[in-house]
mmCIF file with all atom_site columns, C-alpha atoms and ligand atoms in Angstrom:
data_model
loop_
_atom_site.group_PDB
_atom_site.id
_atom_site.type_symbol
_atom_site.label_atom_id
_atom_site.label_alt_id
_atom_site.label_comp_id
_atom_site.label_asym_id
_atom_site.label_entity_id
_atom_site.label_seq_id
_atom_site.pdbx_PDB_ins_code
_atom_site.Cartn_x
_atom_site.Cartn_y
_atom_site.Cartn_z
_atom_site.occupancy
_atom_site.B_iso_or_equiv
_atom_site.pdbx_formal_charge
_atom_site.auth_seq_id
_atom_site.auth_comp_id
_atom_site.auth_asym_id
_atom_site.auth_atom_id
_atom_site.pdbx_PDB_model_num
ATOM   1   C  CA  . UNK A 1 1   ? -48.428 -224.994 -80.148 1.00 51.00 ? 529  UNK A CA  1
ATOM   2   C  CA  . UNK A 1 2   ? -49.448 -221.896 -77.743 1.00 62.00 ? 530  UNK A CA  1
ATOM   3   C  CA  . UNK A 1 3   ? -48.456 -222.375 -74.152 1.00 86.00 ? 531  UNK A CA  1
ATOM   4   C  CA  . UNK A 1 4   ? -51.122 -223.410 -71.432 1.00 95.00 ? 532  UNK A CA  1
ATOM   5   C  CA  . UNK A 1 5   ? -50.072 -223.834 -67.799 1.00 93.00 ? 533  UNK A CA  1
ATOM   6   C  CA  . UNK A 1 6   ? -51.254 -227.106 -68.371 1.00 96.00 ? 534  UNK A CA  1
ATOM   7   C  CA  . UNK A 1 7   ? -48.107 -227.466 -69.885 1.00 94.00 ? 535  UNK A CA  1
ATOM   8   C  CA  . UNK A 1 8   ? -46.050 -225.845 -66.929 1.00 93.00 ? 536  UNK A CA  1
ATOM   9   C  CA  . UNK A 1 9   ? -45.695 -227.368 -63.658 1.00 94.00 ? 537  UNK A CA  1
ATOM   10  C  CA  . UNK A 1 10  ? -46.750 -226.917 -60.881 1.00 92.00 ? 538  UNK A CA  1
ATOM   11  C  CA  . UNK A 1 11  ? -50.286 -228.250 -62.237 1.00 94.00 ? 539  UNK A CA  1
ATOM   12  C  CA  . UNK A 1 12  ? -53.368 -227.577 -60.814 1.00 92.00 ? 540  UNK A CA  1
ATOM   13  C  CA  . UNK A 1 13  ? -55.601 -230.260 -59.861 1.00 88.00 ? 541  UNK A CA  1
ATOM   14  C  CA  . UNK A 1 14  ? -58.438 -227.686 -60.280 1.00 93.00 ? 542  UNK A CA  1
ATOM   15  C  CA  . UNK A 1 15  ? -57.538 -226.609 -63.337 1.00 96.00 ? 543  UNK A CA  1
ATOM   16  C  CA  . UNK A 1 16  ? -58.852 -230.246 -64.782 1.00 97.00 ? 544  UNK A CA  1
ATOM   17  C  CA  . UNK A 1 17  ? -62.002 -232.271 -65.597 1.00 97.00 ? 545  UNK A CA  1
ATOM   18  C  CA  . UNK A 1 18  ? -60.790 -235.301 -64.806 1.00 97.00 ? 546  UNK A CA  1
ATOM   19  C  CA  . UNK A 1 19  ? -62.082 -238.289 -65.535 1.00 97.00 ? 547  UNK A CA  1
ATOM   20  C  CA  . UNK A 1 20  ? -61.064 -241.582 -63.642 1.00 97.00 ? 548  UNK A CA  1
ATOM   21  C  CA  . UNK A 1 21  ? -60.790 -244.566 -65.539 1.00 97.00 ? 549  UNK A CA  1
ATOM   22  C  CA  . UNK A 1 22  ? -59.916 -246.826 -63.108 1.00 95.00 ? 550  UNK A CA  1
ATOM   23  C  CA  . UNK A 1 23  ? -56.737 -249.191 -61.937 1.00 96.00 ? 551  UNK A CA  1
ATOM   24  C  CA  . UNK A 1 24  ? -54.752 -251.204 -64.304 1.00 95.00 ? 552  UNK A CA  1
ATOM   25  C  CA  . UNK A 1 25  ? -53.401 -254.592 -63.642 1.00 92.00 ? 553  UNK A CA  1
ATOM   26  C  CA  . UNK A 1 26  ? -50.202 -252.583 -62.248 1.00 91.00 ? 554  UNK A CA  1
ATOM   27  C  CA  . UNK A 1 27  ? -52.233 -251.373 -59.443 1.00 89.00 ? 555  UNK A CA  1
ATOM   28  C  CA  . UNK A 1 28  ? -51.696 -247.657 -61.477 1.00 96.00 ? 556  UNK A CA  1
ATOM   29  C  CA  . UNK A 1 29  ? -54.662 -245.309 -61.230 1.00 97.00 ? 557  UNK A CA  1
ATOM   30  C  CA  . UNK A 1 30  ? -55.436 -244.064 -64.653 1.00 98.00 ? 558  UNK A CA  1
ATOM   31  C  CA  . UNK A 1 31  ? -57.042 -240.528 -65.187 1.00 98.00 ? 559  UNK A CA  1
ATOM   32  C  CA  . UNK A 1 32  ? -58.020 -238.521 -68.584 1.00 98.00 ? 560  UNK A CA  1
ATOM   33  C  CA  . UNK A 1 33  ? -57.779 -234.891 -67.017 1.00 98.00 ? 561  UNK A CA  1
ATOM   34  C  CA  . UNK A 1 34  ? -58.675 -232.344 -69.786 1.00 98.00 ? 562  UNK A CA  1
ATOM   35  C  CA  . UNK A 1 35  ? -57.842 -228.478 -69.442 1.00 98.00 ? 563  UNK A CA  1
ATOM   36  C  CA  . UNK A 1 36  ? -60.217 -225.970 -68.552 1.00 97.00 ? 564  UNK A CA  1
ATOM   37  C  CA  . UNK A 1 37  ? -58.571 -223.506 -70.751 1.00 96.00 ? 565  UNK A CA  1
ATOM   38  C  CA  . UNK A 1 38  ? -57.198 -224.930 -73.813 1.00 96.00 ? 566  UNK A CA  1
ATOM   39  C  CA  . UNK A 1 39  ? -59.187 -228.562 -73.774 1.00 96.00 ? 567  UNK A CA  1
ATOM   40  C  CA  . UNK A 1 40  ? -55.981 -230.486 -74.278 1.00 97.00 ? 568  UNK A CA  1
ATOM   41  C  CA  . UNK A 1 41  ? -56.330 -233.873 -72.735 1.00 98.00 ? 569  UNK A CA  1
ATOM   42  C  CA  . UNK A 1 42  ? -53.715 -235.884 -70.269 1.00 98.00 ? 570  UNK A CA  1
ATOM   43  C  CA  . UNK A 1 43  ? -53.757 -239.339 -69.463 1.00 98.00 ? 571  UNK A CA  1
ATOM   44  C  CA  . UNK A 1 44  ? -52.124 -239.523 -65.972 1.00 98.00 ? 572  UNK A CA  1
ATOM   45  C  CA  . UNK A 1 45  ? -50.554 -242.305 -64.310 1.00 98.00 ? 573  UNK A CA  1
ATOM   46  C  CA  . UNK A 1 46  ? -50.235 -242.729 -60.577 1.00 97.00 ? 574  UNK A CA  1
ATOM   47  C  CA  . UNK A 1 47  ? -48.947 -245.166 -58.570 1.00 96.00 ? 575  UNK A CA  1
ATOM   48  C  CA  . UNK A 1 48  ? -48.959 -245.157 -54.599 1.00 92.00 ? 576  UNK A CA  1
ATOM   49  C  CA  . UNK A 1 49  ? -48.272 -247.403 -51.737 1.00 88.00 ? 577  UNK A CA  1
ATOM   50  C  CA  . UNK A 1 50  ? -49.928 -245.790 -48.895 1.00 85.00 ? 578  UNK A CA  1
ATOM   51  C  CA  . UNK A 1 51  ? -47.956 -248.052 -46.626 1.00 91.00 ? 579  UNK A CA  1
ATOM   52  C  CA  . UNK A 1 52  ? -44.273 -246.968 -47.540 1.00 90.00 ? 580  UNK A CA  1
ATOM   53  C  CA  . UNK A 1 53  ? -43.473 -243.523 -47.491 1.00 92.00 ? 581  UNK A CA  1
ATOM   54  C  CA  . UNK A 1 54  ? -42.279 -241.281 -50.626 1.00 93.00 ? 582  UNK A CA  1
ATOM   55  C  CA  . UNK A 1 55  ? -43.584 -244.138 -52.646 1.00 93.00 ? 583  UNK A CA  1
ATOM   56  C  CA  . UNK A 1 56  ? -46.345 -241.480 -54.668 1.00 95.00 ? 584  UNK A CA  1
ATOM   57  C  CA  . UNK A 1 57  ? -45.079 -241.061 -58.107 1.00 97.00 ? 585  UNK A CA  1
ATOM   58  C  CA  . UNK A 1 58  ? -47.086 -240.025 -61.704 1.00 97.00 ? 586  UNK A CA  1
ATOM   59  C  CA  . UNK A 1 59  ? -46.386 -239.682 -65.108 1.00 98.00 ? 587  UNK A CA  1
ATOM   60  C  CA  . UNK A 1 60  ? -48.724 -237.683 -66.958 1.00 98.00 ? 588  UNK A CA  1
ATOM   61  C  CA  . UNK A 1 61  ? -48.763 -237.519 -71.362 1.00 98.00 ? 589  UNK A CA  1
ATOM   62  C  CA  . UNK A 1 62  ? -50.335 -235.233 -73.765 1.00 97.00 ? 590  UNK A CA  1
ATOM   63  C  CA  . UNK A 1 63  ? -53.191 -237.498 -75.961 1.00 98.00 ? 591  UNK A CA  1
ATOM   64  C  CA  . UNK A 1 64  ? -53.905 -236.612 -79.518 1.00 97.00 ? 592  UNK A CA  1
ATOM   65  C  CA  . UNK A 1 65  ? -57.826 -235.980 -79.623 1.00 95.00 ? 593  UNK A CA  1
ATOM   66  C  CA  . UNK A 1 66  ? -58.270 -239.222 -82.076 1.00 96.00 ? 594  UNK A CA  1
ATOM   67  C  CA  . UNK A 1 67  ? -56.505 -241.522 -79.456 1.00 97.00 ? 595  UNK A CA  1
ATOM   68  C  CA  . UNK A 1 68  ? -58.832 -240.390 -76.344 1.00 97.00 ? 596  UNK A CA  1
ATOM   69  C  CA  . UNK A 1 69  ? -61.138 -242.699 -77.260 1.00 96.00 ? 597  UNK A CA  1
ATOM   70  C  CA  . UNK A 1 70  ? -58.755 -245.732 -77.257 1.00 96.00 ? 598  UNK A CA  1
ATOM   71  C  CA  . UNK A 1 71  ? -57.384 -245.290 -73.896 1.00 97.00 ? 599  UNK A CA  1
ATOM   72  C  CA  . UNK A 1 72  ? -58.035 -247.654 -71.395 1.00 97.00 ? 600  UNK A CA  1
ATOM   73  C  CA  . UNK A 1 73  ? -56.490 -248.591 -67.975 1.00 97.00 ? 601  UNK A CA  1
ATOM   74  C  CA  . UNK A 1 74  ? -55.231 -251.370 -69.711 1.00 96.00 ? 602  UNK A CA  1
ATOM   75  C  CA  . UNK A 1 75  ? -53.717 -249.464 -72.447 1.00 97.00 ? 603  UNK A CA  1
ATOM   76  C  CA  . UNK A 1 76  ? -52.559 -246.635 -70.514 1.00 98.00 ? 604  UNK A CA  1
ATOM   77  C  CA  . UNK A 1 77  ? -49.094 -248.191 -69.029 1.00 97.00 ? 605  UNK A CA  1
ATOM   78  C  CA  . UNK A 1 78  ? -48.363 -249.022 -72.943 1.00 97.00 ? 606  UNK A CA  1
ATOM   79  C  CA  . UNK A 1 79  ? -49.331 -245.658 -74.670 1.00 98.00 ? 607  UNK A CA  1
ATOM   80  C  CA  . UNK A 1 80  ? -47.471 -243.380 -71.462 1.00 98.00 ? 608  UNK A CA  1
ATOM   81  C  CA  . UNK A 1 81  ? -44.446 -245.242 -72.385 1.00 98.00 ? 609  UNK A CA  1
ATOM   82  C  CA  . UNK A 1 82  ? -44.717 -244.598 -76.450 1.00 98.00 ? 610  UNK A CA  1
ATOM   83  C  CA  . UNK A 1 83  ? -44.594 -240.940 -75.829 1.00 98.00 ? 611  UNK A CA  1
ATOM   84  C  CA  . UNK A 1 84  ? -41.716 -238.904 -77.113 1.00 98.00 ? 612  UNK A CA  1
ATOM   85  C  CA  . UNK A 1 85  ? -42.222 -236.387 -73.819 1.00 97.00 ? 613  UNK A CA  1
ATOM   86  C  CA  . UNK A 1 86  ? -44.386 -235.853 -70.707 1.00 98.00 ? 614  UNK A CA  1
ATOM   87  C  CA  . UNK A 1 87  ? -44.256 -235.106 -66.979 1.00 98.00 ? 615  UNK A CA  1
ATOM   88  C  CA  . UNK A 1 88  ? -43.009 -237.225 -64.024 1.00 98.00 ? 616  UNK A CA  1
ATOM   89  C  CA  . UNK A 1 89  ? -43.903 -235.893 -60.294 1.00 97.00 ? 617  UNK A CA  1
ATOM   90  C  CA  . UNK A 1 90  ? -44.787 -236.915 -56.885 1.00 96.00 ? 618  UNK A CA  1
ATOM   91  C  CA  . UNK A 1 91  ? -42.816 -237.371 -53.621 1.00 95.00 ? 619  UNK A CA  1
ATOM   92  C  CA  . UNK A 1 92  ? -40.889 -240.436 -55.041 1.00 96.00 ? 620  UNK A CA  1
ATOM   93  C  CA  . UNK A 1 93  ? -39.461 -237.845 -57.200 1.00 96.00 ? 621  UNK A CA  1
ATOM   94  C  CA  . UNK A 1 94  ? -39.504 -235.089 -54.848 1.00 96.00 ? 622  UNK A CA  1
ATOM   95  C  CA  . UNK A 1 95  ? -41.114 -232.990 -57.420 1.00 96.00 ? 623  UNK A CA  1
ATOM   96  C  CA  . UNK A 1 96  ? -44.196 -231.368 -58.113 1.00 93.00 ? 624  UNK A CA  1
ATOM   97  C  CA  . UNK A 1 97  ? -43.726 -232.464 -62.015 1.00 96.00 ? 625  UNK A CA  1
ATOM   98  C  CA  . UNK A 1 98  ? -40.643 -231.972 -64.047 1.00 97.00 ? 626  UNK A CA  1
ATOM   99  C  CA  . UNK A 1 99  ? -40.809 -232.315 -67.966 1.00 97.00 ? 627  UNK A CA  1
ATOM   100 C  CA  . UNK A 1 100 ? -39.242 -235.677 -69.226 1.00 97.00 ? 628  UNK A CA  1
ATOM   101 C  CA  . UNK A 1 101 ? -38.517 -237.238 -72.960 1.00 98.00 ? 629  UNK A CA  1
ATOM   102 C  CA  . UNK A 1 102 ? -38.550 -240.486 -74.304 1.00 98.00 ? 630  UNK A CA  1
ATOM   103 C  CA  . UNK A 1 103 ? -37.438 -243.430 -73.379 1.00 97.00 ? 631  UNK A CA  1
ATOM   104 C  CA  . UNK A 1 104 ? -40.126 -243.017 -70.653 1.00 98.00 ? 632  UNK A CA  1
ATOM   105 C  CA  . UNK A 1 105 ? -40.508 -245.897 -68.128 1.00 97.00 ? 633  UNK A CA  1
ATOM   106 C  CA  . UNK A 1 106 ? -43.153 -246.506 -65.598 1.00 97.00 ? 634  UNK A CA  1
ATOM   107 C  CA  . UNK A 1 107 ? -41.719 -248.277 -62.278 1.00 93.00 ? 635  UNK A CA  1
HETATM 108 ZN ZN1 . ZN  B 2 .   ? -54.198 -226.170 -71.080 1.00 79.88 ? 1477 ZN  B ZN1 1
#
């Protein structure tokens, strides 16, 4: 697999058509962002409560090009947490994305 900076953080929101799906049932906003250099597609995951502080976290997974099509916000929670690998980020963390492997948990 050749190496993208889509694959590196710090990520680039404006490296990304991204595509908004919507919020899940988790009150997660689900986005398919796909690269503007090697057309790989992420589903990201982020959660935020505006009213406590730090709170902003994502997770963000590679999808296989025959799954885009079955990802929904109500799949999304499900299919971020089958991944063997991905990206977690956001103030909660304190980082701008660091790579993580399975068992991957959204919370
Ligand atoms: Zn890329």
């Amino acid at each position: 697999m050749s190496s993208c900076h889509c694959q590196q953080p710090p990520f680039r929101f404006t490296d990304y058509d991204t595509r908004e799906l919507g919020p899940d049932q988790h009150w997660g906003d689900v986005s398919l962002a796909t690269c503007n250099h090697c057309q790989r597609v992420w589903l990201h995951y982020l959660i935020e409560a505006p009213h406590i502080s730090r709170s902003g976290r994502w997770w963000r997974v590679l999808v296989p090009a025959a799954q885009i099509s079955t990802i929904t916000p109500q799949t999304a929670r499900d299919f971020i947490q089958q991944q063997p690998a991905g990206f977690v980020g956001g103030s909660y963390f304190e980082s701008c994305g660091m790579r993580i492997t399975a068992p991957i948990h959204i919370y």
